[in-house]
């Protein structure tokens, strides 16, 4: 049976509360994982493992968080900014993420802002439909 | 592994779970200061013992080819003190394992019977008390830290730890 978006959000919220040691109120749809919730790289793996357990299907980390593998590729990243090619690649790989703000200023330091709680909810939603 | 903080394995199911034992003794000098007149094993060292138990379980699951590093303490809850003379039983179970990482859950108990030490003064299972629940995450570092190069040799699983896994039939698989 398909879950409502609200139900998915609640479960994702519970996963993030456990994985990142944050309070429930802090986990809002627009919260960024790295900026607002303090996630580090290993936390992304922890989150993936916990989501798999909560929703009962396999999640490929490079599908949910594909950026890490792209960061070391000079074709995608130049002078601290993401290249047009890189942006196109993210668009293709992360359809569940809102890229409009990042496109205007593709500063790599802003990359963390792309991972929001909603992007996870969007991803789960597309997977269980 | 540069120092060993557990005494032996008593159960080992490859890729699934492992149980190790650590005997706590007043000859361990840190107990003299932690605390004077009230020696208890520091909880950080309980976590280290679990990290070694679970870390070897995770390493063996990939034939000790990966450099397995403790990456995150997901949970560490303590219920009781560990005192000199206690025999700790550390049980670790692999929850998930992928190319990049593994997560384990574990518990530390004390007292009660340990199957392989039927002599000795092990008590009955009813006497067993829960000391701690410790869930960990390990990273296979070569697969994880983009662009960083690590030494070719496996500096995590060095020769010193081989004696530990001797007797559980795993040493032939180490490189």
Coordinates of C-alpha atoms in Angstrom, one line a residue:
Chain A
X1 CA 0.0 0.0 0.0
X2 CA 1.4 3.4 -1.0
X3 CA 2.3 5.7 1.9
X4 CA 1.2 9.3 1.9
X5 CA 3.9 12.0 1.6
X6 CA 3.2 12.9 5.2
X7 CA 3.7 9.4 6.4
X8 CA 7.0 9.2 4.5
X9 CA 8.1 12.5 6.0
X10 CA 7.4 11.3 9.5
X11 CA 9.5 8.2 9.0
X12 CA 12.3 10.1 7.4
X13 CA 12.1 12.5 10.3
X14 CA 12.5 9.6 12.8
X15 CA 15.5 8.3 10.8
X16 CA 17.2 11.7 10.9
X17 CA 16.5 12.2 14.6
X18 CA 18.2 8.9 15.4
X19 CA 21.1 9.2 12.9
X20 CA 22.0 12.8 13.6
X21 CA 21.0 13.2 17.2
X22 CA 18.8 16.2 16.5
X23 CA 15.4 17.1 17.9
X24 CA 12.2 16.3 16.0
X25 CA 11.3 20.0 15.7
X26 CA 14.6 20.7 13.9
X27 CA 13.8 18.3 11.1
X28 CA 11.7 20.4 8.7
X29 CA 11.1 19.7 5.0
X30 CA 13.4 22.6 4.1
X31 CA 16.2 21.8 6.5
X32 CA 19.5 21.1 4.9
X33 CA 21.3 17.9 6.1
X34 CA 24.8 19.4 6.4
X35 CA 24.1 23.0 7.2
X36 CA 21.0 22.8 9.5
X37 CA 21.3 19.3 10.8
X38 CA 25.1 18.9 11.0
X39 CA 25.5 15.7 8.9
X40 CA 29.0 14.6 7.9
X41 CA 29.9 12.2 5.2
X42 CA 29.7 9.0 7.3
X43 CA 26.2 10.1 8.4
X44 CA 25.0 9.9 4.8
X45 CA 25.8 6.2 4.9
X46 CA 24.2 5.8 8.3
X47 CA 21.1 7.5 6.9
X48 CA 21.1 5.2 3.9
X49 CA 21.3 2.1 6.1
X50 CA 18.5 3.4 8.3
X51 CA 16.3 4.3 5.4
X52 CA 16.7 0.8 4.0
X53 CA 15.6 -0.7 7.3
X54 CA 12.7 1.7 7.7
X55 CA 11.3 1.4 4.2
X56 CA 12.4 -2.2 3.4
X57 CA 14.2 -1.7 0.1
X58 CA 17.8 -1.4 -1.1
X59 CA 19.0 2.1 -1.6
X60 CA 22.2 2.8 -3.7
X61 CA 24.0 5.7 -2.0
X62 CA 25.2 7.1 -5.3
X63 CA 21.5 7.4 -6.3
X64 CA 20.3 9.2 -3.2
X65 CA 23.6 11.2 -2.6
X66 CA 25.5 11.1 -5.9
X67 CA 27.6 14.1 -5.3
X68 CA 30.4 12.5 -3.4
X69 CA 31.6 10.5 -6.3
X70 CA 31.5 13.6 -8.6
X71 CA 33.6 15.9 -6.3
X72 CA 36.9 14.4 -7.3
X73 CA 36.2 14.6 -11.0
X74 CA 37.9 17.7 -12.6
X75 CA 35.3 17.6 -15.5
X76 CA 32.6 18.4 -13.0
X77 CA 34.4 20.7 -10.6
X78 CA 36.7 23.6 -11.5
X79 CA 38.0 26.4 -9.3
X80 CA 35.6 25.6 -6.5
X81 CA 32.6 25.8 -8.8
X82 CA 30.6 23.2 -10.5
X83 CA 30.9 23.2 -14.2
X84 CA 27.9 23.3 -16.6
X85 CA 28.7 19.6 -17.3
X86 CA 28.6 18.9 -13.6
X87 CA 25.2 20.6 -13.2
X88 CA 23.8 18.7 -16.1
X89 CA 25.1 15.5 -14.4
X90 CA 23.5 16.3 -11.1
X91 CA 20.2 17.2 -12.8
X92 CA 20.2 13.8 -14.4
X93 CA 21.2 11.9 -11.3
X94 CA 19.1 13.8 -8.7
X95 CA 15.7 14.4 -10.2
X96 CA 14.4 14.5 -6.6
X97 CA 16.3 17.6 -5.8
X98 CA 15.5 21.3 -6.3
X99 CA 18.5 22.8 -8.2
X100 CA 17.2 26.3 -9.1
X101 CA 19.2 28.2 -6.4
X102 CA 22.4 26.2 -6.9
X103 CA 22.4 26.8 -10.7
X104 CA 22.6 30.6 -10.3
X105 CA 25.7 30.2 -8.1
X106 CA 27.2 26.8 -8.4
X107 CA 29.7 27.4 -5.5
X108 CA 30.9 24.0 -4.2
X109 CA 30.6 25.3 -0.6
X110 CA 26.9 25.6 -1.3
X111 CA 26.6 22.0 -2.5
X112 CA 25.7 20.8 0.9
X113 CA 22.5 22.9 0.8
X114 CA 21.2 20.7 -2.0
X115 CA 20.5 17.8 0.4
X116 CA 17.4 18.7 2.2
X117 CA 14.9 16.6 4.1
X118 CA 12.4 17.1 1.2
X119 CA 14.9 15.7 -1.3
X120 CA 15.0 12.4 0.7
X121 CA 11.2 12.4 0.9
X122 CA 11.0 13.0 -2.8
X123 CA 13.4 10.2 -3.5
X124 CA 11.5 7.7 -1.3
X125 CA 8.2 8.8 -2.8
X126 CA 9.4 8.0 -6.4
X127 CA 10.8 4.7 -5.2
X128 CA 7.7 3.3 -3.6
X129 CA 5.2 4.4 -6.2
Chain B
X1 CA 45.4 -3.0 14.8
X2 CA 48.1 -1.6 17.0
X3 CA 46.8 -2.7 20.4
X4 CA 44.6 -5.4 21.5
X5 CA 41.9 -4.9 24.1
X6 CA 40.0 -8.1 23.9
X7 CA 41.2 -11.5 25.1
X8 CA 39.7 -14.0 22.7
X9 CA 36.8 -14.9 20.5
X10 CA 34.4 -17.6 21.7
X11 CA 32.0 -17.5 18.8
X12 CA 32.4 -16.4 15.2
X13 CA 29.9 -16.6 12.4
X14 CA 31.5 -15.1 9.3
X15 CA 29.7 -12.1 8.1
X16 CA 27.1 -12.3 10.7
X17 CA 28.0 -12.2 14.4
X18 CA 30.9 -12.6 16.8
X19 CA 31.3 -13.0 20.5
X20 CA 34.5 -12.0 22.3
X21 CA 35.6 -12.0 25.9
X22 CA 37.6 -9.5 27.9
X23 CA 38.8 -10.1 31.4
X24 CA 39.2 -6.9 33.5
X25 CA 42.0 -6.9 36.0
X26 CA 43.3 -4.5 38.6
X27 CA 46.7 -4.9 37.0
X28 CA 45.5 -2.5 34.3
X29 CA 47.1 0.7 35.5
X30 CA 44.4 3.1 34.4
X31 CA 42.0 1.5 36.9
X32 CA 44.2 2.9 39.7
X33 CA 43.3 6.4 38.7
X34 CA 39.8 5.7 37.4
X35 CA 38.9 6.2 40.2
X36 CA 41.2 6.1 43.3
X37 CA 39.4 3.8 45.7
X38 CA 36.7 3.0 43.2
X39 CA 38.1 1.2 40.2
X40 CA 35.7 1.1 37.2
X41 CA 36.5 0.4 33.6
X42 CA 36.2 3.7 31.6
X43 CA 33.2 3.5 29.3
X44 CA 35.3 4.7 26.4
X45 CA 37.3 1.5 26.7
X46 CA 34.2 -0.5 26.7
X47 CA 33.4 1.1 23.4
X48 CA 37.0 0.2 22.2
X49 CA 36.5 -3.4 23.1
X50 CA 33.2 -3.5 21.1
X51 CA 34.9 -1.6 18.2
X52 CA 37.6 -4.4 18.1
X53 CA 35.1 -7.2 18.3
X54 CA 32.8 -5.7 15.6
X55 CA 35.7 -4.3 13.6
X56 CA 37.3 -7.8 13.2
X57 CA 33.9 -9.3 12.4
X58 CA 33.5 -6.6 9.6
X59 CA 37.1 -7.1 8.4
X60 CA 36.8 -10.9 8.2
X61 CA 33.6 -10.5 6.2
X62 CA 35.8 -9.1 3.4
X63 CA 38.8 -11.4 4.1
X64 CA 40.7 -8.6 5.8
X65 CA 41.3 -6.9 2.4
X66 CA 39.7 -3.7 3.5
X67 CA 41.0 -1.1 5.9
X68 CA 38.2 -1.0 8.4
X69 CA 38.0 2.2 10.5
X70 CA 35.6 3.1 13.2
X71 CA 33.6 5.9 11.7
X72 CA 30.7 6.6 14.0
X73 CA 29.4 5.6 17.4
X74 CA 25.7 5.4 16.6
X75 CA 24.6 4.5 20.1
X76 CA 26.4 3.8 23.4
X77 CA 24.2 3.3 26.5
X78 CA 25.6 2.1 29.7
X79 CA 23.6 0.3 32.4
X80 CA 26.2 -0.8 35.0
X81 CA 29.8 -0.4 36.1
X82 CA 32.5 -2.8 35.0
X83 CA 34.8 -3.7 37.9
X84 CA 38.2 -5.6 38.3
X85 CA 37.6 -9.3 38.1
X86 CA 34.7 -9.0 35.7
X87 CA 34.6 -11.1 32.6
X88 CA 32.9 -9.1 29.8
X89 CA 31.1 -10.9 27.0
X90 CA 31.0 -8.7 23.9
X91 CA 28.5 -9.7 21.2
X92 CA 28.5 -7.9 17.8
X93 CA 26.1 -8.4 14.9
X94 CA 26.4 -7.0 11.4
X95 CA 23.3 -5.1 10.5
X96 CA 24.4 -3.9 7.0
X97 CA 27.5 -4.2 5.0
X98 CA 28.3 -2.6 1.6
X99 CA 31.4 -1.8 -0.4
X100 CA 31.9 1.4 1.5
X101 CA 30.9 0.7 5.0
X102 CA 29.2 -1.5 7.6
X103 CA 26.9 -1.0 10.6
X104 CA 26.9 -3.2 13.6
X105 CA 24.9 -3.5 16.8
X106 CA 26.2 -5.0 19.9
X107 CA 25.8 -5.6 23.6
X108 CA 28.1 -6.1 26.5
X109 CA 27.1 -8.4 29.3
X110 CA 28.9 -9.6 32.4
X111 CA 28.7 -12.7 34.5
X112 CA 26.4 -15.6 33.4
X113 CA 27.9 -18.5 31.6
X114 CA 30.2 -18.3 28.6
X115 CA 30.0 -21.5 26.6
X116 CA 33.7 -22.0 26.1
X117 CA 34.7 -21.4 29.6
X118 CA 32.8 -24.1 31.3
X119 CA 35.5 -24.5 33.9
X120 CA 36.2 -21.3 35.8
X121 CA 33.7 -19.6 37.9
X122 CA 31.1 -18.6 35.3
X123 CA 27.7 -18.3 36.8
X124 CA 24.4 -19.3 35.4
X125 CA 22.7 -17.4 32.6
X126 CA 20.3 -15.8 35.1
X127 CA 23.2 -14.0 36.7
X128 CA 24.1 -12.3 33.5
X129 CA 23.7 -8.6 33.7
X130 CA 23.6 -6.1 30.8
X131 CA 26.4 -3.6 30.9
X132 CA 26.0 -1.7 27.6
X133 CA 24.4 -1.5 24.2
X134 CA 26.8 -0.2 21.6
X135 CA 26.0 0.3 17.9
X136 CA 28.8 1.3 15.6
X137 CA 29.6 2.2 12.0
X138 CA 32.7 1.3 10.2
X139 CA 34.1 2.7 7.0
X140 CA 36.1 0.9 4.4
X141 CA 38.4 3.9 3.9
X142 CA 39.8 3.2 0.5
X143 CA 36.3 3.2 -0.9
X144 CA 35.1 6.2 0.9
X145 CA 37.3 9.2 1.0
X146 CA 37.3 10.7 -2.4
X147 CA 40.7 11.4 -3.8
X148 CA 42.7 10.4 -0.7
X149 CA 45.4 7.8 -1.1
X150 CA 46.2 5.4 1.7
X151 CA 49.2 3.1 2.1
X152 CA 49.0 -0.1 0.1
X153 CA 49.4 -2.3 3.1
X154 CA 46.6 -3.0 5.5
X155 CA 47.7 -1.0 8.5
X156 CA 44.5 -1.9 10.3
X157 CA 44.9 -5.6 10.4
X158 CA 48.6 -6.0 11.2
X159 CA 50.4 -9.1 12.4
X160 CA 49.8 -8.3 16.0
X161 CA 46.2 -9.1 15.8
X162 CA 46.6 -12.5 14.1
X163 CA 47.1 -14.3 17.4
X164 CA 43.7 -13.1 18.4
X165 CA 41.9 -14.7 15.5
X166 CA 44.0 -17.9 15.8
X167 CA 41.8 -20.6 17.3
X168 CA 38.6 -19.4 15.6
X169 CA 39.9 -20.8 12.2
X170 CA 40.1 -17.4 10.5
X171 CA 43.9 -16.8 10.5
X172 CA 44.4 -18.5 7.1
X173 CA 42.3 -16.0 5.5
X174 CA 44.3 -13.0 6.5
X175 CA 46.7 -11.4 4.1

